[in-house]
Amino acid sequence: QVQLVESGGGLVQAGGSLRLSCAASGRTFSTYAMGWFRQTPGKERECVAAISSYDSSTYYADSVKGRFTISRDNAKNTMSLQMNSLKPEDTAIYYCAADRRWRPRVTPNAASYDDWGPGTQVTVSS
């Protein structure tokens, strides 16, 4: 198990930016693929972005491609999501997640992720 805690959420105006951070306590953080997911009431949890463990290859949802950037710092056991050009539809609780299993491609499937942070609220006003 890896413990994950998100930070950096808040209220921003449309067009603004936020940077989310995820701090991990696992000793083998560098071996985990990591993902950012978001969820709003009544909707399925959606993968926003993910990053692999071995080569930092990435996945982005079409809805955020070109606006969000995922990164990781294995030396610090952290992962970040830089969110630019935010839209009201980006409003959600954002979760950090860890996938302990090696996969040939980073996956956006929430069921593939083993550990989750408690989430951080992002609200984008119009």
Backbone as JSON, one array per atom type, in Angstrom:
{
  "sequence": "QVQLVESGGGLVQAGGSLRLSCAASGRTFSTYAMGWFRQTPGKERECVAAISSYDSSTYYADSVKGRFTISRDNAKNTMSLQMNSLKPEDTAIYYCAADRRWRPRVTPNAASYDDWGPGTQVTVSS",
  "N": [[0.83, -1.18, 0.0], [0.41, 2.26, -0.71], [0.44, 5.45, 0.65], [-1.35, 8.31, -0.21], [-1.64, 11.79, -0.71], [-3.38, 14.57, -1.75], [-2.92, 17.99, -2.79], [-3.36, 21.53, -3.33], [-5.72, 22.21, -4.59], [-8.56, 24.4, -5.21], [-10.35, 27.52, -5.67], [-10.79, 29.0, -8.76], [-10.91, 31.37, -11.47], [-12.46, 30.99, -14.68], [-10.24, 30.21, -17.28], [-8.03, 30.53, -15.76], [-5.29, 29.13, -13.78], [-4.19, 26.2, -12.0], [-2.11, 24.26, -9.86], [-1.89, 21.02, -9.01], [-0.73, 18.83, -6.47], [0.63, 15.68, -5.48], [1.54, 13.81, -2.8], [3.4, 11.0, -1.97], [3.84, 8.16, 0.13], [4.94, 5.67, -0.2], [7.62, 3.28, -0.46], [8.44, 2.37, -2.88], [7.71, 4.15, -4.87], [8.67, 4.99, -7.36], [8.24, 2.83, -9.01], [5.59, 2.74, -9.58], [2.91, 3.33, -11.79], [1.18, 6.38, -12.15], [-1.8, 8.28, -11.65], [-4.14, 10.93, -12.33], [-7.41, 11.53, -11.43], [-10.82, 12.6, -11.79], [-13.96, 13.5, -10.33], [-17.43, 14.13, -10.37], [-20.63, 14.7, -8.78], [-22.87, 12.01, -9.38], [-21.63, 11.13, -11.66], [-19.29, 9.02, -13.43], [-16.03, 8.21, -12.26], [-13.37, 9.83, -13.79], [-10.47, 9.47, -15.71], [-8.06, 11.89, -15.88], [-5.38, 12.38, -16.46], [-2.38, 10.43, -16.79], [0.71, 8.87, -15.82], [3.55, 6.95, -16.64], [5.58, 4.45, -14.94], [8.13, 3.78, -15.78], [9.18, 5.18, -18.02], [8.05, 7.65, -18.03], [6.04, 8.08, -19.86], [2.93, 9.34, -21.07], [-0.64, 9.75, -20.56], [-3.5, 11.49, -21.63], [-6.75, 12.71, -21.13], [-9.03, 13.49, -23.74], [-10.46, 15.8, -23.26], [-8.82, 17.42, -21.76], [-6.43, 17.61, -23.0], [-3.61, 19.34, -24.08], [-4.05, 21.38, -22.31], [-3.6, 20.53, -19.7], [-0.85, 19.26, -17.79], [0.92, 16.48, -16.77], [3.29, 15.37, -14.36], [6.14, 13.9, -12.68], [8.22, 13.45, -9.79], [10.43, 11.36, -8.89], [12.46, 11.25, -6.99], [11.51, 12.8, -4.95], [9.15, 11.62, -4.33], [6.73, 12.57, -5.44], [3.96, 13.76, -7.41], [2.59, 15.77, -9.96], [0.02, 17.92, -11.29], [-0.32, 20.19, -13.64], [-2.61, 22.58, -14.39], [-3.95, 24.43, -16.84], [-5.69, 27.13, -18.51], [-8.28, 26.77, -17.44], [-11.63, 25.51, -17.3], [-15.15, 25.88, -16.53], [-16.32, 23.32, -16.6], [-14.28, 21.74, -15.71], [-14.52, 21.62, -13.03], [-14.48, 19.68, -10.17], [-13.88, 16.95, -7.85], [-10.59, 16.12, -7.43], [-8.49, 13.34, -7.69], [-5.58, 11.63, -6.68], [-3.9, 8.73, -7.78], [-2.45, 5.44, -7.57], [-0.97, 2.91, -9.52], [0.11, -0.19, -9.04], [0.96, -2.26, -10.62], [3.0, -3.27, -13.31], [2.51, -2.22, -16.63], [2.26, -2.43, -20.19], [1.38, -0.1, -21.38], [0.4, 3.01, -20.03], [-2.59, 3.25, -18.19], [-5.95, 4.5, -18.41], [-7.95, 3.39, -16.92], [-9.84, 3.29, -14.1], [-10.2, 1.09, -12.44], [-7.84, -0.24, -12.51], [-6.14, 0.95, -10.78], [-4.67, 0.98, -7.58], [-4.32, 2.33, -5.12], [-5.52, 5.25, -3.51], [-5.76, 8.78, -3.06], [-7.38, 11.09, -0.74], [-8.6, 13.12, -2.14], [-8.97, 16.38, -3.66], [-10.63, 19.46, -3.88], [-11.49, 21.14, -6.83], [-12.63, 24.08, -8.13], [-14.02, 25.89, -10.7], [-14.92, 28.98, -11.68], [-17.23, 30.78, -13.75]],
  "CA": [[0.0, 0.0, 0.0], [1.06, 3.55, -0.71], [-0.43, 6.52, 1.11], [-1.34, 9.43, -1.13], [-2.35, 12.98, -0.25], [-3.41, 15.64, -2.74], [-2.98, 19.36, -2.33], [-3.32, 22.52, -4.39], [-7.03, 22.55, -5.11], [-9.08, 25.69, -4.81], [-11.29, 28.22, -6.53], [-10.16, 29.85, -9.76], [-11.77, 31.84, -12.53], [-12.25, 30.37, -15.98], [-9.04, 30.71, -17.94], [-6.94, 30.55, -14.82], [-4.46, 27.95, -13.62], [-3.92, 25.6, -10.7], [-1.17, 23.16, -9.88], [-2.16, 20.03, -7.99], [0.4, 17.99, -6.09], [0.33, 14.43, -4.79], [2.66, 13.31, -2.02], [3.29, 9.57, -1.75], [4.69, 7.65, 1.2], [5.45, 4.36, -0.55], [9.06, 3.18, -0.69], [8.67, 2.02, -4.28], [6.94, 5.09, -5.68], [9.19, 5.07, -8.71], [7.79, 1.68, -9.78], [4.16, 2.84, -9.79], [2.26, 4.28, -12.67], [0.37, 7.28, -11.36], [-2.85, 8.93, -12.41], [-5.06, 11.91, -11.78], [-8.8, 11.29, -11.77], [-11.74, 13.57, -11.24], [-15.31, 13.0, -10.19], [-18.5, 15.03, -9.98], [-21.77, 13.91, -8.33], [-23.67, 11.33, -10.38], [-20.84, 10.77, -12.84], [-18.2, 8.08, -13.21], [-14.71, 8.77, -12.09], [-12.74, 9.99, -15.08], [-9.03, 9.7, -15.72], [-7.67, 13.13, -16.52], [-4.03, 12.2, -16.96], [-1.63, 9.39, -16.12], [2.12, 8.85, -16.18], [4.09, 5.63, -16.42], [6.64, 4.31, -13.94], [9.44, 3.46, -16.33], [9.69, 6.15, -18.99], [7.25, 8.86, -17.9], [5.08, 8.27, -20.94], [1.72, 9.94, -20.48], [-1.97, 9.68, -21.12], [-4.37, 12.61, -21.32], [-8.11, 12.7, -21.66], [-9.2, 14.45, -24.83], [-11.03, 17.03, -22.74], [-7.8, 18.25, -21.11], [-5.22, 17.58, -23.8], [-3.15, 20.66, -24.45], [-4.26, 22.31, -21.2], [-3.06, 19.96, -18.47], [0.42, 18.56, -17.91], [1.24, 15.63, -15.63], [4.71, 15.14, -14.17], [6.48, 13.24, -11.42], [9.57, 13.59, -9.28], [10.61, 10.14, -8.12], [13.35, 11.5, -5.87], [10.72, 13.42, -3.9], [7.89, 10.87, -4.19], [5.63, 13.47, -5.72], [3.41, 13.86, -8.74], [1.89, 17.04, -10.1], [-0.83, 18.17, -12.44], [-0.44, 21.6, -13.96], [-3.86, 22.78, -15.09], [-4.04, 25.76, -17.42], [-6.89, 27.43, -19.28], [-9.34, 26.03, -16.78], [-13.0, 25.73, -17.71], [-16.1, 25.48, -15.49], [-16.53, 21.88, -16.64], [-13.19, 21.08, -14.99], [-14.89, 21.57, -11.62], [-14.61, 18.29, -9.7], [-12.89, 16.53, -6.88], [-9.48, 15.49, -8.14], [-7.86, 12.29, -6.91], [-4.31, 11.03, -7.04], [-4.0, 7.28, -7.68], [-1.25, 4.66, -7.89], [-1.12, 1.59, -10.14], [1.31, -0.92, -8.63], [1.31, -3.29, -11.59], [3.58, -2.82, -14.57], [1.71, -2.4, -17.83], [2.98, -1.91, -21.37], [0.92, 1.26, -21.59], [-0.29, 3.6, -18.9], [-4.01, 3.03, -18.41], [-6.9, 5.42, -17.79], [-8.98, 2.6, -16.27], [-9.78, 3.49, -12.66], [-10.14, -0.21, -11.78], [-6.45, -0.7, -12.52], [-5.39, 1.67, -9.76], [-4.77, 0.27, -6.31], [-4.33, 3.23, -3.98], [-6.12, 6.54, -3.83], [-5.77, 9.83, -2.07], [-8.72, 11.51, -0.32], [-9.14, 14.06, -3.1], [-8.91, 17.82, -3.43], [-11.67, 20.12, -4.66], [-11.17, 22.18, -7.8], [-13.83, 24.77, -8.58], [-13.72, 26.89, -11.71], [-16.06, 29.86, -11.85], [-17.36, 31.33, -15.1]],
  "C": [[0.88, 1.25, 0.0], [0.03, 4.58, -0.26], [-0.25, 7.74, 0.22], [-2.15, 10.59, -0.56], [-2.23, 14.06, -1.31], [-3.4, 17.0, -2.06], [-3.0, 20.28, -3.55], [-4.65, 22.88, -5.0], [-7.5, 23.9, -4.6], [-10.06, 26.24, -5.81], [-10.53, 29.14, -7.47], [-11.2, 30.28, -10.78], [-11.47, 31.09, -13.82], [-11.08, 31.04, -16.69], [-7.83, 30.74, -17.05], [-6.22, 29.21, -14.72], [-4.4, 27.49, -12.17], [-2.88, 24.52, -10.9], [-1.49, 22.25, -8.71], [-0.91, 19.21, -7.72], [-0.1, 16.76, -5.35], [1.6, 13.96, -4.11], [2.42, 11.85, -1.69], [4.27, 9.12, -0.69], [5.31, 6.3, 0.89], [6.94, 4.36, -0.85], [9.4, 2.92, -2.14], [7.84, 2.89, -5.21], [7.37, 5.08, -7.13], [8.74, 3.91, -9.6], [6.3, 1.75, -10.11], [3.82, 3.77, -10.94], [1.32, 5.12, -11.82], [-0.67, 7.97, -12.24], [-3.58, 9.99, -11.61], [-6.45, 11.63, -12.32], [-9.65, 12.4, -11.21], [-13.16, 13.0, -11.24], [-16.25, 14.1, -9.75], [-19.7, 14.18, -9.58], [-22.56, 13.31, -9.49], [-22.92, 10.9, -11.63], [-19.73, 9.81, -12.46], [-16.89, 8.82, -13.02], [-13.96, 8.72, -13.42], [-11.24, 10.2, -14.93], [-8.73, 10.96, -16.52], [-6.32, 12.98, -17.19], [-3.36, 11.09, -16.18], [-0.21, 9.39, -16.64], [2.72, 7.52, -15.77], [5.21, 5.65, -15.38], [8.03, 4.26, -14.56], [10.01, 4.5, -17.29], [8.94, 7.47, -18.99], [6.4, 9.14, -19.13], [3.74, 8.64, -20.32], [0.46, 9.61, -21.26], [-2.72, 10.94, -20.72], [-5.75, 12.38, -21.9], [-8.23, 13.77, -22.73], [-9.67, 15.81, -24.32], [-9.99, 17.96, -22.11], [-6.52, 18.34, -21.91], [-4.86, 18.99, -24.28], [-3.29, 21.69, -23.36], [-3.61, 21.84, -19.91], [-1.74, 19.25, -18.76], [0.7, 17.78, -16.63], [2.75, 15.43, -15.56], [4.94, 14.43, -12.85], [7.93, 13.5, -11.07], [9.8, 12.4, -8.36], [11.52, 10.33, -6.9], [12.6, 12.09, -4.68], [9.4, 12.7, -3.63], [6.68, 11.78, -4.39], [5.2, 13.39, -7.18], [2.6, 15.15, -8.8], [1.0, 17.04, -11.33], [-0.96, 19.67, -12.61], [-1.67, 21.78, -14.84], [-3.95, 24.24, -15.54], [-5.34, 25.9, -18.21], [-8.1, 26.69, -18.73], [-10.73, 26.47, -17.22], [-13.94, 25.33, -16.58], [-16.35, 23.98, -15.46], [-15.38, 21.07, -16.04], [-13.47, 20.97, -13.5], [-15.17, 20.13, -11.2], [-13.72, 18.11, -8.48], [-11.82, 15.76, -7.64], [-8.75, 14.54, -7.2], [-6.54, 11.86, -7.52], [-4.44, 9.52, -6.85], [-2.71, 6.61, -8.14], [-1.62, 3.3, -8.44], [0.17, 0.83, -9.87], [1.81, -1.9, -9.69], [1.91, -2.68, -12.85], [2.65, -3.15, -15.72], [2.46, -1.83, -19.02], [2.59, -0.5, -21.73], [0.22, 1.76, -20.34], [-1.79, 3.56, -19.2], [-4.86, 4.11, -17.74], [-8.01, 4.72, -17.02], [-8.85, 2.71, -14.75], [-9.64, 2.18, -11.9], [-8.73, -0.76, -11.71], [-5.61, -0.05, -11.44], [-5.7, 1.14, -8.37], [-4.95, 1.18, -5.1], [-4.77, 4.61, -4.4], [-5.96, 7.53, -2.69], [-7.19, 10.23, -1.73], [-9.37, 12.54, -1.25], [-8.96, 15.51, -2.68], [-9.88, 18.5, -4.39], [-11.09, 21.18, -5.57], [-12.47, 22.78, -8.28], [-13.43, 25.89, -9.52], [-14.98, 27.71, -11.96], [-16.05, 30.48, -13.24], [-17.31, 32.84, -15.1]]
}
